[in-house]
C-alpha positions as a Python dict, from the first residue, in 0.01 Angstrom:
ca = {
    (1, 'X'): (0, 0, 0),
    (2, 'X'): (132, 339, -77),
    (3, 'X'): (174, 574, 222),
    (4, 'X'): (111, 943, 234),
    (5, 'X'): (327, 1116, 475),
    (6, 'X'): (248, 1463, 593),
    (7, 'X'): (574, 1654, 597),
    (8, 'X'): (683, 2020, 648),
    (9, 'X'): (660, 2076, 279),
    (10, 'X'): (284, 2081, 302),
    (11, 'X'): (290, 2377, 541),
    (12, 'X'): (390, 2590, 259),
    (13, 'X'): (69, 2514, 53),
    (14, 'X'): (-170, 2598, 343),
    (15, 'X'): (-403, 2886, 262),
    (16, 'X'): (-561, 3077, 553),
    (17, 'X'): (-456, 3129, 909),
    (18, 'X'): (-265, 2877, 1106),
    (19, 'X'): (-440, 2762, 1424),
    (20, 'X'): (-298, 2866, 1738),
    (21, 'X'): (-217, 2581, 1952),
    (22, 'X'): (-429, 2543, 2256),
    (23, 'X'): (-444, 2170, 2303),
    (24, 'X'): (-188, 1961, 2464),
    (25, 'X'): (-157, 1665, 2234),
    (26, 'X'): (-118, 1313, 2397),
    (27, 'X'): (-15, 1173, 2056),
    (28, 'X'): (76, 1373, 1745),
    (29, 'X'): (184, 1085, 1498),
    (30, 'X'): (-132, 906, 1372),
    (31, 'X'): (-223, 674, 1088),
    (32, 'X'): (-569, 683, 946),
    (33, 'X'): (-730, 421, 707),
    (34, 'X'): (-966, 466, 420),
    (35, 'X'): (-1127, 287, 133),
    (36, 'X'): (-1094, 429, -221),
    (37, 'X'): (-1432, 609, -245),
    (38, 'X'): (-1516, 990, -297),
    (39, 'X'): (-1668, 1004, 60),
    (40, 'X'): (-1312, 982, 201),
    (41, 'X'): (-1269, 1332, 82),
    (42, 'X'): (-1253, 1501, 433),
    (43, 'X'): (-937, 1300, 513),
    (44, 'X'): (-771, 1388, 182),
    (45, 'X'): (-872, 1763, 227),
    (46, 'X'): (-759, 1769, 590),
    (47, 'X'): (-422, 1627, 480),
    (48, 'X'): (-377, 1824, 154),
    (49, 'X'): (-491, 2157, 293),
    (50, 'X'): (-267, 2125, 605),
    (51, 'X'): (-554, 2121, 849),
    (52, 'X'): (-396, 1817, 1034),
    (53, 'X'): (-63, 2000, 1045),
    (54, 'X'): (-245, 2316, 1194),
    (55, 'X'): (-351, 2109, 1493),
    (56, 'X'): (-2, 1968, 1531),
    (57, 'X'): (-81, 1643, 1386),
    (58, 'X'): (157, 1442, 1161),
    (59, 'X'): (-74, 1208, 983),
    (60, 'X'): (-15, 907, 743),
    (61, 'X'): (-320, 801, 522),
    (62, 'X'): (-330, 446, 403),
    (63, 'X'): (-580, 301, 167),
    (64, 'X'): (-708, -35, 283),
    (65, 'X'): (-803, -349, 86),
    (66, 'X'): (-1158, -392, 208),
    (67, 'X'): (-1372, -289, 499),
    (68, 'X'): (-1287, -585, 731),
    (69, 'X'): (-911, -526, 678),
    (70, 'X'): (-980, -157, 772),
    (71, 'X'): (-1188, -251, 1083),
    (72, 'X'): (-924, -506, 1205),
    (73, 'X'): (-656, -246, 1168),
    (74, 'X'): (-837, -8, 1394),
    (75, 'X'): (-929, -261, 1652),
    (76, 'X'): (-567, -397, 1645),
    (77, 'X'): (-405, -56, 1677),
    (78, 'X'): (-236, -64, 1342),
    (79, 'X'): (-469, 228, 1252),
    (80, 'X'): (-536, 514, 1488),
    (81, 'X'): (-876, 582, 1313),
    (82, 'X'): (-1047, 530, 988),
    (83, 'X'): (-1314, 631, 740),
    (84, 'X'): (-1580, 360, 815),
    (85, 'X'): (-1917, 229, 714),
    (86, 'X'): (-2152, 372, 964),
    (87, 'X'): (-2278, 19, 1072),
    (88, 'X'): (-1927, -94, 1161),
    (89, 'X'): (-1875, 92, 1504),
    (90, 'X'): (-2250, 3, 1583),
    (91, 'X'): (-2204, -374, 1487),
    (92, 'X'): (-1852, -409, 1652),
    (93, 'X'): (-1990, -248, 1991),
    (94, 'X'): (-2291, -488, 2000),
    (95, 'X'): (-2095, -786, 1893),
    (96, 'X'): (-2224, -858, 1549),
    (97, 'X'): (-1903, -991, 1384),
    (98, 'X'): (-1582, -860, 1543),
    (99, 'X'): (-1642, -737, 1884),
    (100, 'X'): (-1486, -397, 1992),
    (101, 'X'): (-1593, -82, 2140),
    (102, 'X'): (-1568, 166, 1843),
    (103, 'X'): (-1689, 535, 1863),
    (104, 'X'): (-1754, 815, 1621),
    (105, 'X'): (-1725, 1197, 1702),
    (106, 'X'): (-1770, 1278, 1333),
    (107, 'X'): (-1998, 1186, 1057),
    (108, 'X'): (-1824, 1210, 728),
    (109, 'X'): (-2135, 1273, 472),
    (110, 'X'): (-2468, 1241, 363),
    (111, 'X'): (-2580, 1047, 45),
    (112, 'X'): (-2322, 946, -210),
    (113, 'X'): (-2437, 604, -312),
    (114, 'X'): (-2631, 453, -610),
    (115, 'X'): (-2773, 122, -728),
    (116, 'X'): (-2665, 5, -1068),
    (117, 'X'): (-2771, -269, -1287),
    (118, 'X'): (-2625, -446, -1583),
    (119, 'X'): (-2715, -346, -1941),
    (120, 'X'): (-2891, -663, -1984),
    (121, 'X'): (-3113, -625, -1671),
    (122, 'X'): (-3166, -244, -1755),
    (123, 'X'): (-3307, -351, -2111),
    (124, 'X'): (-3546, -581, -1933),
    (125, 'X'): (-3647, -319, -1682),
    (126, 'X'): (-3703, -24, -1926),
    (127, 'X'): (-4052, -124, -2043),
    (128, 'X'): (-4157, -125, -1675),
    (129, 'X'): (-4045, 219, -1603),
    (130, 'X'): (-4271, 528, -1652),
    (131, 'X'): (-4130, 783, -1906),
    (132, 'X'): (-4135, 1165, -1882),
    (133, 'X'): (-4245, 1382, -2172),
    (134, 'X'): (-3911, 1394, -2318),
    (135, 'X'): (-3898, 1022, -2326),
    (136, 'X'): (-3626, 976, -2047),
    (137, 'X'): (-3717, 733, -1761),
    (138, 'X'): (-3898, 896, -1480),
    (139, 'X'): (-3704, 887, -1141),
    (140, 'X'): (-3690, 777, -874),
    (141, 'X'): (-3710, 428, -1029),
    (142, 'X'): (-3888, 177, -797),
    (143, 'X'): (-3779, -181, -756),
    (144, 'X'): (-4120, -285, -883),
    (145, 'X'): (-3962, -238, -1233),
    (146, 'X'): (-3719, -496, -1133),
    (147, 'X'): (-3965, -757, -1011),
    (148, 'X'): (-4067, -887, -1357),
    (149, 'X'): (-3686, -931, -1431),
    (150, 'X'): (-3620, -1132, -1124),
    (151, 'X'): (-3927, -1353, -1218),
    (152, 'X'): (-3788, -1413, -1551),
    (153, 'X'): (-3445, -1499, -1420),
    (154, 'X'): (-3616, -1748, -1183),
    (155, 'X'): (-3810, -1909, -1468),
    (156, 'X'): (-3509, -1941, -1669),
    (157, 'X'): (-3333, -2121, -1384),
    (158, 'X'): (-3100, -1825, -1311),
    (159, 'X'): (-3035, -1668, -970),
    (160, 'X'): (-3057, -1292, -958),
    (161, 'X'): (-2742, -1189, -783),
    (162, 'X'): (-2655, -842, -665),
    (163, 'X'): (-2345, -692, -484),
    (164, 'X'): (-2309, -479, -167),
    (165, 'X'): (-1990, -382, -3),
    (166, 'X'): (-2017, -542, 355),
    (167, 'X'): (-2294, -706, 565),
    (168, 'X'): (-2328, -379, 793),
    (169, 'X'): (-2281, -126, 523),
    (170, 'X'): (-2524, 143, 429),
    (171, 'X'): (-2516, -2, 75),
    (172, 'X'): (-2643, -344, 207),
    (173, 'X'): (-2923, -167, 390),
    (174, 'X'): (-3011, 79, 99),
    (175, 'X'): (-3013, -192, -150),
    (176, 'X'): (-3246, -408, 71),
    (177, 'X'): (-3470, -104, 155),
    (178, 'X'): (-3510, -41, -223),
    (179, 'X'): (-3581, -405, -314),
    (180, 'X'): (-3837, -448, -30),
    (181, 'X'): (-4008, -114, -124),
    (182, 'X'): (-4055, -287, -451),
    (183, 'X'): (-4182, -604, -317),
    (184, 'X'): (-3885, -806, -359),
    (185, 'X'): (-3725, -1002, -63),
    (186, 'X'): (-3369, -950, -12),
    (187, 'X'): (-3333, -1241, 242),
    (188, 'X'): (-3262, -1264, 623),
    (189, 'X'): (-2978, -1331, 841),
    (190, 'X'): (-2965, -1570, 1133),
    (191, 'X'): (-2724, -1669, 1393),
    (192, 'X'): (-2643, -1999, 1207),
    (193, 'X'): (-2663, -1849, 853),
    (194, 'X'): (-2481, -1513, 803),
    (195, 'X'): (-2520, -1500, 423),
    (196, 'X'): (-2826, -1279, 445),
    (197, 'X'): (-2995, -1495, 174),
    (198, 'X'): (-3257, -1688, 382),
    (199, 'X'): (-3581, -1677, 180),
    (200, 'X'): (-3441, -1435, -70),
    (201, 'X'): (-3574, -1339, -403),
    (202, 'X'): (-3264, -1154, -489),
    (203, 'X'): (-2926, -1296, -355),
    (204, 'X'): (-2680, -1025, -211),
    (205, 'X'): (-2323, -1079, -173),
    (206, 'X'): (-2009, -883, -70),
    (207, 'X'): (-1785, -728, -329),
    (208, 'X'): (-1523, -464, -236),
    (209, 'X'): (-1610, -115, -404),
    (210, 'X'): (-1330, -74, -656),
    (211, 'X'): (-1406, -441, -789),
    (212, 'X'): (-1787, -377, -842),
    (213, 'X'): (-1758, -276, -1209),
    (214, 'X'): (-1535, -572, -1318),
    (215, 'X'): (-1753, -825, -1117),
    (216, 'X'): (-2065, -679, -1299),
    (217, 'X'): (-1883, -691, -1640),
    (218, 'X'): (-1800, -1073, -1566),
    (219, 'X'): (-2153, -1160, -1520),
    (220, 'X'): (-2101, -1294, -1156),
    (221, 'X'): (-2366, -1028, -1022),
    (222, 'X'): (-2633, -844, -1226),
    (223, 'X'): (-2643, -517, -1009),
    (224, 'X'): (-2485, -376, -704),
    (225, 'X'): (-2515, -95, -457),
    (226, 'X'): (-2194, 110, -404),
    (227, 'X'): (-2051, 453, -341),
    (228, 'X'): (-1893, 667, -606),
    (229, 'X'): (-1721, 676, -830),
    (230, 'X'): (-1801, 321, -898),
    (231, 'X'): (-2155, 377, -1025),
    (232, 'X'): (-2029, 626, -1274),
    (233, 'X'): (-1750, 406, -1365),
    (234, 'X'): (-2008, 152, -1505),
    (235, 'X'): (-2154, 435, -1708),
    (236, 'X'): (-1812, 530, -1851),
    (237, 'X'): (-1724, 182, -1926),
    (238, 'X'): (-2067, 124, -2091),
    (239, 'X'): (-2141, -183, -1879),
    (240, 'X'): (-2419, -87, -1664),
    (241, 'X'): (-2685, 175, -1582),
    (242, 'X'): (-2748, 323, -1227),
    (243, 'X'): (-3115, 313, -1164),
    (244, 'X'): (-3150, 508, -839),
    (245, 'X'): (-2928, 711, -596),
    (246, 'X'): (-2955, 689, -220),
    (247, 'X'): (-3060, 1077, -244),
    (248, 'X'): (-3373, 969, -436),
    (249, 'X'): (-3429, 670, -204),
    (250, 'X'): (-3395, 864, 120),
    (251, 'X'): (-3323, 1227, 110),
    (252, 'X'): (-3004, 1323, 290),
    (253, 'X'): (-2946, 990, 441),
    (254, 'X'): (-2645, 928, 678),
    (255, 'X'): (-2345, 775, 530),
    (256, 'X'): (-1966, 712, 636),
    (257, 'X'): (-1830, 807, 985),
    (258, 'X'): (-1482, 842, 1125),
    (259, 'X'): (-1426, 562, 1374),
    (260, 'X'): (-1173, 538, 1668),
    (261, 'X'): (-1167, 289, 1961),
    (262, 'X'): (-1331, 403, 2275),
    (263, 'X'): (-994, 344, 2434),
    (264, 'X'): (-832, 587, 2193),
    (265, 'X'): (-1088, 852, 2263),
    (266, 'X'): (-1038, 809, 2648),
    (267, 'X'): (-648, 790, 2633),
    (268, 'X'): (-604, 1079, 2388),
    (269, 'X'): (-888, 1312, 2462),
    (270, 'X'): (-723, 1636, 2316),
    (271, 'X'): (-579, 1443, 2009),
    (272, 'X'): (-933, 1321, 1942),
    (273, 'X'): (-1051, 1694, 1959),
    (274, 'X'): (-767, 1815, 1735),
    (275, 'X'): (-835, 1546, 1449),
    (276, 'X'): (-1212, 1634, 1483),
    (277, 'X'): (-1131, 1991, 1436),
    (278, 'X'): (-929, 1918, 1128),
    (279, 'X'): (-1212, 1715, 971),
    (280, 'X'): (-1477, 1958, 1047),
    (281, 'X'): (-1260, 2231, 859),
    (282, 'X'): (-1230, 1976, 564),
    (283, 'X'): (-1607, 1933, 534),
    (284, 'X'): (-1653, 2308, 546),
    (285, 'X'): (-1415, 2351, 269),
    (286, 'X'): (-1582, 2104, 66),
    (287, 'X'): (-1924, 2261, 69),
    (288, 'X'): (-1847, 2621, 121),
    (289, 'X'): (-1947, 2889, -137),
    (290, 'X'): (-2191, 2654, -314),
    (291, 'X'): (-1943, 2373, -371),
    (292, 'X'): (-1691, 2605, -519),
    (293, 'X'): (-1404, 2412, -424),
    (294, 'X'): (-1549, 2076, -566),
    (295, 'X'): (-1330, 2092, -887),
    (296, 'X'): (-1015, 2111, -680),
    (297, 'X'): (-1147, 1825, -464),
    (298, 'X'): (-1200, 1620, -773),
    (299, 'X'): (-850, 1666, -882),
    (300, 'X'): (-723, 1593, -540),
    (301, 'X'): (-920, 1265, -524),
    (302, 'X'): (-822, 1144, -858),
    (303, 'X'): (-469, 1116, -738),
    (304, 'X'): (-362, 727, -718),
    (305, 'X'): (-304, 759, -345),
    (306, 'X'): (-677, 838, -274),
    (307, 'X'): (-935, 713, -514),
    (308, 'X'): (-746, 687, -829),
    (309, 'X'): (-1036, 705, -1070),
    (310, 'X'): (-1020, 949, -1373),
    (311, 'X'): (-1118, 1307, -1280),
    (312, 'X'): (-1401, 1306, -1514),
    (313, 'X'): (-1556, 987, -1350),
    (314, 'X'): (-1531, 1150, -1003),
    (315, 'X'): (-1666, 1485, -1129),
    (316, 'X'): (-1970, 1325, -1280),
    (317, 'X'): (-2123, 1304, -918),
    (318, 'X'): (-1906, 1512, -712),
    (319, 'X'): (-1989, 1845, -880),
    (320, 'X'): (-2369, 1841, -847),
    (321, 'X'): (-2473, 1607, -1132),
    (322, 'X'): (-2526, 1239, -1185),
    (323, 'X'): (-2536, 1049, -1499),
    (324, 'X'): (-2781, 758, -1547),
    (325, 'X'): (-2789, 628, -1889),
    (326, 'X'): (-2510, 749, -2117),
    (327, 'X'): (-2602, 1115, -2186),
    (328, 'X'): (-2881, 1132, -1923),
    (329, 'X'): (-2710, 1361, -1671),
    (330, 'X'): (-2925, 1512, -1421),
    (331, 'X'): (-2905, 1784, -1155),
    (332, 'X'): (-2861, 1644, -799),
    (333, 'X'): (-2679, 1925, -616),
    (334, 'X'): (-2688, 1734, -281),
    (335, 'X'): (-2564, 1400, -409),
    (336, 'X'): (-2260, 1437, -189),
    (337, 'X'): (-2297, 1658, 115),
    (338, 'X'): (-2012, 1698, 363),
    (339, 'X'): (-2114, 1990, 574),
    (340, 'X'): (-2468, 2127, 480),
    (341, 'X'): (-2763, 2001, 679),
    (342, 'X'): (-2546, 1927, 977),
    (343, 'X'): (-2396, 1652, 785),
    (344, 'X'): (-2091, 1620, 1003),
    (345, 'X'): (-2283, 1605, 1335),
    (346, 'X'): (-2312, 1241, 1477),
    (347, 'X'): (-2680, 1219, 1539),
    (348, 'X'): (-2827, 946, 1753),
    (349, 'X'): (-3109, 904, 1527),
    (350, 'X'): (-2888, 810, 1227),
    (351, 'X'): (-2724, 528, 1459),
    (352, 'X'): (-3068, 411, 1561),
    (353, 'X'): (-3154, 374, 1182),
    (354, 'X'): (-2884, 140, 1125),
    (355, 'X'): (-2968, -59, 1416),
    (356, 'X'): (-3336, -86, 1294),
    (357, 'X'): (-3213, -230, 967),
    (358, 'X'): (-2990, -469, 1161),
    (359, 'X'): (-3292, -597, 1343),
    (360, 'X'): (-3523, -589, 1029),
    (361, 'X'): (-3297, -831, 844),
    (362, 'X'): (-3206, -1068, 1126),
    (363, 'X'): (-2837, -936, 1216),
    (364, 'X'): (-2995, -865, 1557),
    (365, 'X'): (-3188, -1190, 1613),
    (366, 'X'): (-3394, -1104, 1904),
    (367, 'X'): (-3631, -794, 1962),
    (368, 'X'): (-3482, -517, 2163),
    (369, 'X'): (-3697, -255, 2350),
    (370, 'X'): (-3656, 116, 2249),
    (371, 'X'): (-3425, 201, 2526),
    (372, 'X'): (-3170, -42, 2401),
    (373, 'X'): (-3156, 134, 2068),
    (374, 'X'): (-3110, 470, 2251),
    (375, 'X'): (-2844, 337, 2470),
    (376, 'X'): (-2648, 175, 2203),
    (377, 'X'): (-2647, 488, 1994),
    (378, 'X'): (-2530, 703, 2287),
    (379, 'X'): (-2252, 438, 2340),
    (380, 'X'): (-2125, 495, 1988),
    (381, 'X'): (-2205, 827, 1851),
    (382, 'X'): (-2024, 1103, 2056),
    (383, 'X'): (-2193, 1450, 1965),
    (384, 'X'): (-2030, 1596, 2280),
    (385, 'X'): (-1681, 1569, 2134),
    (386, 'X'): (-1795, 1696, 1803),
    (387, 'X'): (-1944, 2017, 1960),
    (388, 'X'): (-1634, 2067, 2179),
    (389, 'X'): (-1421, 2061, 1872),
    (390, 'X'): (-1676, 2298, 1678),
    (391, 'X'): (-1658, 2545, 1970),
    (392, 'X'): (-1280, 2552, 1950),
    (393, 'X'): (-1308, 2630, 1572),
    (394, 'X'): (-1574, 2902, 1631),
    (395, 'X'): (-1345, 3070, 1910),
    (396, 'X'): (-1064, 3067, 1664),
    (397, 'X'): (-1247, 3223, 1395),
    (398, 'X'): (-1224, 2931, 1167),
    (399, 'X'): (-1597, 2832, 1186),
    (400, 'X'): (-1937, 3014, 1215),
    (401, 'X'): (-2133, 2977, 1516),
    (402, 'X'): (-2461, 2931, 1332),
    (403, 'X'): (-2355, 2632, 1156),
    (404, 'X'): (-2367, 2401, 1428),
    (405, 'X'): (-2672, 2237, 1618),
    (406, 'X'): (-2572, 2361, 1964),
    (407, 'X'): (-2900, 2273, 2129),
    (408, 'X'): (-2964, 1938, 1960),
    (409, 'X'): (-3063, 1656, 2181),
    (410, 'X'): (-2904, 1426, 1931),
    (411, 'X'): (-3217, 1341, 1727),
    (412, 'X'): (-3323, 1475, 1392),
    (413, 'X'): (-3675, 1578, 1323),
    (414, 'X'): (-3862, 1276, 1186),
    (415, 'X'): (-3782, 1218, 805),
    (416, 'X'): (-4126, 1283, 627),
    (417, 'X'): (-4285, 1029, 413),
    (418, 'X'): (-4232, 1244, 105),
    (419, 'X'): (-3846, 1204, 139),
    (420, 'X'): (-3840, 813, 133),
    (421, 'X'): (-3913, 607, -165),
    (422, 'X'): (-4172, 390, 15),
    (423, 'X'): (-4350, 674, 178),
    (424, 'X'): (-4293, 546, 535),
    (425, 'X'): (-4161, 830, 763),
    (426, 'X'): (-3870, 751, 1000),
    (427, 'X'): (-3854, 877, 1370),
    (428, 'X'): (-3543, 762, 1549),
    (429, 'X'): (-3731, 828, 1879),
    (430, 'X'): (-3946, 530, 1812),
    (431, 'X'): (-3751, 264, 1652),
    (432, 'X'): (-4013, -23, 1733),
    (433, 'X'): (-4289, 160, 1600),
    (434, 'X'): (-4105, 230, 1297),
    (435, 'X'): (-4000, -128, 1237),
    (436, 'X'): (-4367, -233, 1268),
    (437, 'X'): (-4464, -1, 956),
    (438, 'X'): (-4217, -167, 727),
    (439, 'X'): (-4413, -440, 526),
    (440, 'X'): (-4111, -677, 474),
    (441, 'X'): (-3888, -757, 766),
    (442, 'X'): (-3898, -898, 1120),
    (443, 'X'): (-4153, -761, 1361),
    (444, 'X'): (-4166, -748, 1742),
    (445, 'X'): (-4111, -1095, 1874),
    (446, 'X'): (-4006, -1262, 1548),
    (447, 'X'): (-3679, -1477, 1496),
    (448, 'X'): (-3539, -1647, 1208),
    (449, 'X'): (-3513, -2019, 1278),
    (450, 'X'): (-3369, -2232, 994),
    (451, 'X'): (-3546, -2088, 688),
    (452, 'X'): (-3873, -1998, 878),
    (453, 'X'): (-3986, -1692, 1057),
    (454, 'X'): (-4134, -1776, 1409),
    (455, 'X'): (-4315, -1550, 1641),
}
């Protein structure tokens, strides 16, 4: 793996005032991991713009092979922190998969994902998709348009396979949500069967993000859910068509987080504040002045040390547009959000949504009361650290007081029905009531036993 070492030469490229050091750092040499996706941008920007160095932090960034290797690196101490799937700190803390107490003081972004199908599947779907007056497909596209295709595959004796990046990834839950909203069952997990394919109509499996296009092209999978730039890569390579973005699926949904061990946060509190400050500054830079810095961010991310995809591919979504079929480029200005809408604040309600999806599909095998969801969210998401870092930035003149939710109780206002593809609102204060409204998925008292649902 190529390593990026932040040296003194970087200081010469810093624009803006240097931060006066007020924190006595317990540890100033840090190694952070990431996966090659555009939503790792806050790390790249904090590095390239010198925000880590402003805080007295000498940072190494290391690309990781996959999400499991990344998580193991944080748990084992080879990495001090990492760009993580939001489900990873939650799953590790409750003991689903590798058990460890991981926390997050910083949410990295909103939105940023898409669901892509192969050209073959898209041609079969198109007759089922309503058209606009100009003949283009009407968005958002429901998975109801996919259901006859899945049935055709079944009648032809073919399994319908789709890829997602990790069992507790946003992509897994978004793909499952989209399929279920269209009447297709994505399958259950059980303690004895962790494939997630019990009773499935569509068979989901794990593929690392950069390998998605090649796996689709090989015919091993017929579609996938992934972050950018790997949906747009399918368009550029003419091997697939994105059918929906997560912004269309659930407007301004939570995405990645920055994860550290609870032990790190407790042992190095000032260092934790310092790295959070640097990441907040990076997020502000990415969104400020109506995304004026996005072109520079695209060039940054196109470097092989970071995402390594062509700048044109990254720009296709990073600069406020998204291309579906070749030539069908549409305005989605909030496809990538790094700071607007309090994107970086670690809301408990975001954590609870992930936990409800783990329960919905059997990764949490037994029903939990509402208080359990709230307690786990508060054990992992750390808004107090975030606000302490934000306060320091405001006091230093590097951030605006009005940009932070100082009085938040950690819960967003309920997401209205109009912002979610199935028209079912989400309120993080009432997780079990929310689960009971979802037509496909486990309900209170139900468990998966063998291939049957009991209770």
